[in-house]
PDB file of C-alpha atoms in Angstrom:
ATOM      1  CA  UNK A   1      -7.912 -19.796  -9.110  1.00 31.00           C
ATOM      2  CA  UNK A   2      -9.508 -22.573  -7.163  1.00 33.00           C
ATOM      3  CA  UNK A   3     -11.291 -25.460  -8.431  1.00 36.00           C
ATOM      4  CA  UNK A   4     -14.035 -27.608  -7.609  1.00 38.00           C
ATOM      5  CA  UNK A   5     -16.092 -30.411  -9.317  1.00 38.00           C
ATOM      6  CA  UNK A   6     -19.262 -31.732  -8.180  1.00 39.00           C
ATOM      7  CA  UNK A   7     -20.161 -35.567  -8.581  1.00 37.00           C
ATOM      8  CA  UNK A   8     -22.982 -37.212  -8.784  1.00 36.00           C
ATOM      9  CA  UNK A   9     -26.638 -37.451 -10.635  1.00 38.00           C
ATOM     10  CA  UNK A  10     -28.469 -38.729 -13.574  1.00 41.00           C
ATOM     11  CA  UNK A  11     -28.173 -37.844 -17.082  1.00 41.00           C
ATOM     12  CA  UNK A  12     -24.382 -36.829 -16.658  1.00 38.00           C
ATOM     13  CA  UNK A  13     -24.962 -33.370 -15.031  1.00 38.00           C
ATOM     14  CA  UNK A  14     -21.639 -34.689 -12.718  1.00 41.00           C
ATOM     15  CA  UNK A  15     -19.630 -33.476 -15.604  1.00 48.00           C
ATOM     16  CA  UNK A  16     -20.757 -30.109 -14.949  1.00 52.00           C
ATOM     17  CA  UNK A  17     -17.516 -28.227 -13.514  1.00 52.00           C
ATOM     18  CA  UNK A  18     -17.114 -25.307 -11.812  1.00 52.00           C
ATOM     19  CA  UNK A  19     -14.168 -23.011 -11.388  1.00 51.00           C
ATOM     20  CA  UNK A  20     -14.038 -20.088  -8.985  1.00 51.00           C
ATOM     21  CA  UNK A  21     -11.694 -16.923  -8.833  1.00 51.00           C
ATOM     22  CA  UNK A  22     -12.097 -15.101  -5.619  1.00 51.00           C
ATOM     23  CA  UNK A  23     -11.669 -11.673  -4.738  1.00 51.00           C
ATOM     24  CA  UNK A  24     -11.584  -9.383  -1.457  1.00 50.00           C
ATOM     25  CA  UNK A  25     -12.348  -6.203  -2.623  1.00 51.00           C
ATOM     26  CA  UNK A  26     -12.840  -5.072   1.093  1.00 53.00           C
ATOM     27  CA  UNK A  27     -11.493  -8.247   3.420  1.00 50.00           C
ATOM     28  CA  UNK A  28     -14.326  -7.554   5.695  1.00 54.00           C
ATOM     29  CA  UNK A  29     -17.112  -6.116   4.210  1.00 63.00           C
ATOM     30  CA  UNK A  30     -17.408  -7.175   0.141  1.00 68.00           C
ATOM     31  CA  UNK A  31     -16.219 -10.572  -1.676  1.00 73.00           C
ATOM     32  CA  UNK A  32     -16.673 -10.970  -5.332  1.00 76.00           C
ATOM     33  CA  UNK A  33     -17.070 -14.695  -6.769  1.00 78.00           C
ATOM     34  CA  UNK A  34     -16.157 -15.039 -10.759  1.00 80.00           C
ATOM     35  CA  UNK A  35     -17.865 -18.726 -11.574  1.00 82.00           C
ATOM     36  CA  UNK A  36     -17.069 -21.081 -14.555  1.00 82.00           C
ATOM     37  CA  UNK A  37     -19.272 -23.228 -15.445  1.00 84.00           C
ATOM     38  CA  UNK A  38     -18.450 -25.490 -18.273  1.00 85.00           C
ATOM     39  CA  UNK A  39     -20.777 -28.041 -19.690  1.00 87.00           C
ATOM     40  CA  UNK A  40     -18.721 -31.580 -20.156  1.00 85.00           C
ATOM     41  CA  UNK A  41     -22.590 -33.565 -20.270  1.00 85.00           C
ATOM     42  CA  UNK A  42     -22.910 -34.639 -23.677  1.00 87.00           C
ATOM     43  CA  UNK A  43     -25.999 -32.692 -23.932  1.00 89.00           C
ATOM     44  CA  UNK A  44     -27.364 -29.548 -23.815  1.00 92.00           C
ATOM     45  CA  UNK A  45     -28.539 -27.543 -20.643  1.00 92.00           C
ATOM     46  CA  UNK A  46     -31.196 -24.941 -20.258  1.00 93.00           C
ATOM     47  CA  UNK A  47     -32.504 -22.192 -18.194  1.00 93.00           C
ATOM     48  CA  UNK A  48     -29.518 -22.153 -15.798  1.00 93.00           C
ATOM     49  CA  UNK A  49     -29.789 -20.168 -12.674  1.00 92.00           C
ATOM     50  CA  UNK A  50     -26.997 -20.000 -10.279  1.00 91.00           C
ATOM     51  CA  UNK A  51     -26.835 -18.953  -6.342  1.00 91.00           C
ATOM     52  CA  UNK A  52     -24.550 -18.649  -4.031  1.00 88.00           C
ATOM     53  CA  UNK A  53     -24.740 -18.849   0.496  1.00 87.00           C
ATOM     54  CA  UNK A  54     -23.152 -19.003   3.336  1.00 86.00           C
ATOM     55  CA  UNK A  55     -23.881 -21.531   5.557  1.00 89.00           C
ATOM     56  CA  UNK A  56     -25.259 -20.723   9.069  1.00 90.00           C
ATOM     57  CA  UNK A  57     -22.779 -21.455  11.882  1.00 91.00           C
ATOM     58  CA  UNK A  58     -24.502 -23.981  14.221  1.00 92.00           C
ATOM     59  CA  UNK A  59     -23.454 -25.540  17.772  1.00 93.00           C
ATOM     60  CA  UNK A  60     -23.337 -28.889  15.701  1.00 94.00           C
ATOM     61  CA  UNK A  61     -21.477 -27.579  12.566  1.00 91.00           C
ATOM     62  CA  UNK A  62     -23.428 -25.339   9.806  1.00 90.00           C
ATOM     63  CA  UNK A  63     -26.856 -25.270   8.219  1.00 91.00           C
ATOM     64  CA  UNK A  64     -27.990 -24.223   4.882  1.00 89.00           C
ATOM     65  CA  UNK A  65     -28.941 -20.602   4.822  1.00 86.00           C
ATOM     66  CA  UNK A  66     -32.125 -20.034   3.164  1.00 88.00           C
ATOM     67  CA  UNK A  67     -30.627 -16.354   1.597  1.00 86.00           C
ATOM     68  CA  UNK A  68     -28.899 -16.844  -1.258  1.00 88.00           C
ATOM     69  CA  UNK A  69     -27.147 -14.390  -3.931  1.00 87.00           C
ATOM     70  CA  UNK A  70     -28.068 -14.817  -8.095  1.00 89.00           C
ATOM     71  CA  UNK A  71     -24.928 -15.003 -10.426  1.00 88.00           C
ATOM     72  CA  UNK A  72     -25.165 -12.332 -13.046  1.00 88.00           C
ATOM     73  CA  UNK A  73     -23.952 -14.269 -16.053  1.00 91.00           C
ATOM     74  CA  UNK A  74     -21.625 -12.924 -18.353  1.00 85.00           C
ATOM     75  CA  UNK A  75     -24.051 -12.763 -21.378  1.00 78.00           C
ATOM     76  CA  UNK A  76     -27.316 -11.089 -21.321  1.00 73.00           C
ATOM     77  CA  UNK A  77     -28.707 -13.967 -23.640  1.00 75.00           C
ATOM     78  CA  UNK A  78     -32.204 -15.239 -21.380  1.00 80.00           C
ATOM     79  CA  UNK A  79     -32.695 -18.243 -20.348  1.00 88.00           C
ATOM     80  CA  UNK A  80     -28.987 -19.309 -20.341  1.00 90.00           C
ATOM     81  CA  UNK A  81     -28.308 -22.222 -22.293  1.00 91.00           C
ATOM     82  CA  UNK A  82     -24.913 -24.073 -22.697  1.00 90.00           C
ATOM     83  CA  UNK A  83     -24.753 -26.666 -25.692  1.00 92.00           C
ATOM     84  CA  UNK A  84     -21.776 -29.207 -24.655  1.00 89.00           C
ATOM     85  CA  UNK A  85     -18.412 -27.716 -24.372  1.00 88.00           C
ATOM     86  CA  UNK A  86     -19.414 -24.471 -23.750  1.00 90.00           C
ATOM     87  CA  UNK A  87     -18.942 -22.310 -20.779  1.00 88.00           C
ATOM     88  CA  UNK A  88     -20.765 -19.547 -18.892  1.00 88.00           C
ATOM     89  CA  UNK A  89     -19.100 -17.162 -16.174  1.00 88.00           C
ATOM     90  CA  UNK A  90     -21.430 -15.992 -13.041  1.00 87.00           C
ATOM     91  CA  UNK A  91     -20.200 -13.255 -11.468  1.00 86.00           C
ATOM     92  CA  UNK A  92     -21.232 -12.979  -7.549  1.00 84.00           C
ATOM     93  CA  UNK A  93     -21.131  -9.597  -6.031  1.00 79.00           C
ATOM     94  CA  UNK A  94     -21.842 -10.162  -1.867  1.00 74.00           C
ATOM     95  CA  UNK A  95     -21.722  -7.079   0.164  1.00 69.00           C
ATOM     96  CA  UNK A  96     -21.219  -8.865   3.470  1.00 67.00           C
ATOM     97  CA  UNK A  97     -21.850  -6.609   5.766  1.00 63.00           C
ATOM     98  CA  UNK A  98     -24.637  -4.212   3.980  1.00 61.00           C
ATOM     99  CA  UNK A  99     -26.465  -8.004   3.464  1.00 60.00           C
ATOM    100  CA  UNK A 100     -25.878  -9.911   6.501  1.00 60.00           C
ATOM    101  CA  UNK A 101     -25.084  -7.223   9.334  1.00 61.00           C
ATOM    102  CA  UNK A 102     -23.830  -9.861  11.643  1.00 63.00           C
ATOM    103  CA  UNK A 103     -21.047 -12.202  10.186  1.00 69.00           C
ATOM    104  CA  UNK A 104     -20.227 -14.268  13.221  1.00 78.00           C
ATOM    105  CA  UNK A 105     -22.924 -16.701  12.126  1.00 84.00           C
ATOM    106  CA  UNK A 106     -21.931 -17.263   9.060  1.00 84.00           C
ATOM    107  CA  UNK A 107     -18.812 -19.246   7.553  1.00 83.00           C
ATOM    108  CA  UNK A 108     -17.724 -17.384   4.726  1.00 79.00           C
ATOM    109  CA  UNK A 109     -14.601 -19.708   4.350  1.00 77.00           C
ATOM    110  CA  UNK A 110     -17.115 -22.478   2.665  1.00 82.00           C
ATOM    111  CA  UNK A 111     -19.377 -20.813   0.571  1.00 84.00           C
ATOM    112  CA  UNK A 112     -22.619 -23.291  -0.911  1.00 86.00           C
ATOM    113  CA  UNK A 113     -23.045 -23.476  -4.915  1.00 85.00           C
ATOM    114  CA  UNK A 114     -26.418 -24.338  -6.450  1.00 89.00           C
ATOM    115  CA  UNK A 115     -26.926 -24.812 -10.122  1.00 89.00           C
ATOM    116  CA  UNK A 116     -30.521 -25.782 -11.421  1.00 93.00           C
ATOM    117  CA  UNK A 117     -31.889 -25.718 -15.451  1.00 93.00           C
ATOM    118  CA  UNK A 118     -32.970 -28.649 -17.770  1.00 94.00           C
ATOM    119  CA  UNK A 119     -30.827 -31.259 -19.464  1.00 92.00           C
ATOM    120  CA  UNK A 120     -32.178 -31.490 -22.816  1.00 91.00           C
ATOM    121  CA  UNK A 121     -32.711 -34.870 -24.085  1.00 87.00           C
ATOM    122  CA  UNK A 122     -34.725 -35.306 -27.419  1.00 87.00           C
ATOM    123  CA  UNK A 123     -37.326 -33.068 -27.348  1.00 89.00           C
ATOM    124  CA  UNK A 124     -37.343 -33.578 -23.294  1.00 92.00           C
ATOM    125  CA  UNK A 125     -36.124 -31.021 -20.838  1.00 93.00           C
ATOM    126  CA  UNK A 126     -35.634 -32.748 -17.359  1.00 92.00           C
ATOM    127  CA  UNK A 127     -35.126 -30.524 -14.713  1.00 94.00           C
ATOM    128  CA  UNK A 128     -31.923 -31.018 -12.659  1.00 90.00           C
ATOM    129  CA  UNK A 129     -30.067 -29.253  -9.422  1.00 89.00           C
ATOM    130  CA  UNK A 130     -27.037 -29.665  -8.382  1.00 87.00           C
ATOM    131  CA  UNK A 131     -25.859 -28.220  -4.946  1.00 86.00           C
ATOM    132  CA  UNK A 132     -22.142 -28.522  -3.004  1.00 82.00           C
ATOM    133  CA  UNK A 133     -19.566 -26.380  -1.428  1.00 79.00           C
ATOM    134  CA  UNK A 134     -17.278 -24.541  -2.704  1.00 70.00           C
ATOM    135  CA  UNK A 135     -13.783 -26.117  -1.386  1.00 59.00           C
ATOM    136  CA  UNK A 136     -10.054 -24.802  -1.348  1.00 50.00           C
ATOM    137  CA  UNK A 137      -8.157 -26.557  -2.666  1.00 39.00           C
ATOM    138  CA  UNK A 138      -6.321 -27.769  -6.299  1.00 29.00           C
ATOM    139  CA  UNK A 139      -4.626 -24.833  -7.228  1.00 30.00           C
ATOM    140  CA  UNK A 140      -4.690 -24.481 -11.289  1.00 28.00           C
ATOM    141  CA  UNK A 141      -3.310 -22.097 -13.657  1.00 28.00           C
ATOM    142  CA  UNK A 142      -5.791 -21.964 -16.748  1.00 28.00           C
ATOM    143  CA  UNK A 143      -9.134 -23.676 -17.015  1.00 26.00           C
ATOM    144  CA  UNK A 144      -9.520 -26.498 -18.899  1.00 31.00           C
TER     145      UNK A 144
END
C-alpha cells in the first residue's frame, strides 16, 4: 500500500488523507486504484466526488488531462458524506487501453487525484477541491 497526503487549504481540508492500493490486473491494458479517504478535518464533508487522470506527456514535462475516471465509492449512500474520523474507499477501474488507445502520451506512473464536496461549517457548506498526484513512496502496512 502506498500513501500520500495532500497539504494545503482553508478550513482544514489538508487533513484529508488519502491511501492508495494498486493493482495490475493486466500490466498493460487494465489498472485498478482502491482509494482511502479518511476525514482528519474536524468537521464534516459533503457531496464528495472523486476522479482520477493521467497526465498528458508534454515536450516540457506533463499537462493535466481533461479525461478523468469517477471513483465508485464503497457505499451506495448519495451524496457521500464523511463526519470526522470516518473513511470512504473509491474504487477506480481504468481500462487503459479500451479508454485511451494510445498510452505513449500518457504517464501512468503519476496518476492526478481530485477530491471536491463541501466542508460543513454551522449551517454553511463551503465548497472545497483539492487536487495532487498520486506519489510512490512511504510504504505502510495498515492505515491509520
Amino acid at each position: 500500500m502506498i500513501r500520500w497526503k495532500k497539504g494545503g487549504g482553508n478550513h482544514g481540508e489538508e487533513k484529508v488523507s488519502y491511501f492508495r492500493e494498486f493493482h495490475y490486473l493486466d500490466q498493460f491494458t487494465i489498472r485498478l486504484f482502491n482509494i482511502e479517504v479518511k476525514n482528519k478535518t474536524g468537521f464534516e464533508l459533503s457531496h464528495l466526488t472523486f476522479y482520477l487522470s493521467y497526465p498528458i506527456i508534454t515536450a516540457n514535462g506533463t499537462e493535466g488531462n481533461p479525461f478523468v475516471i469517477q471513483g465508485e465509492p464503497d457505499n451506495l449512500v448519495r451524496p457521500v458524506s464523511l463526519e470526522f474520523g470516518d473513511t470512504i474507499q473509491y474504487s477506480i477501474f481504468a481500462p487503459v487501453n479500451k479508454v485511451f488507445s494510445s498510452s505513449d502520451l500518457l504517464d501512468f506512473n503519476n496518476p492526478t487525484v481530485e477530491l471536491y464536496g463541501y466542508v460543513k461549517e454551522g449551517k454553511q457548506e463551503i465548497p472545497f477541491g483539492i487536487v495532487g498526484g498520486l506519489e510512490k513512496g512511504a510504504i505502510i502496512d495498515g492505515l491509520e
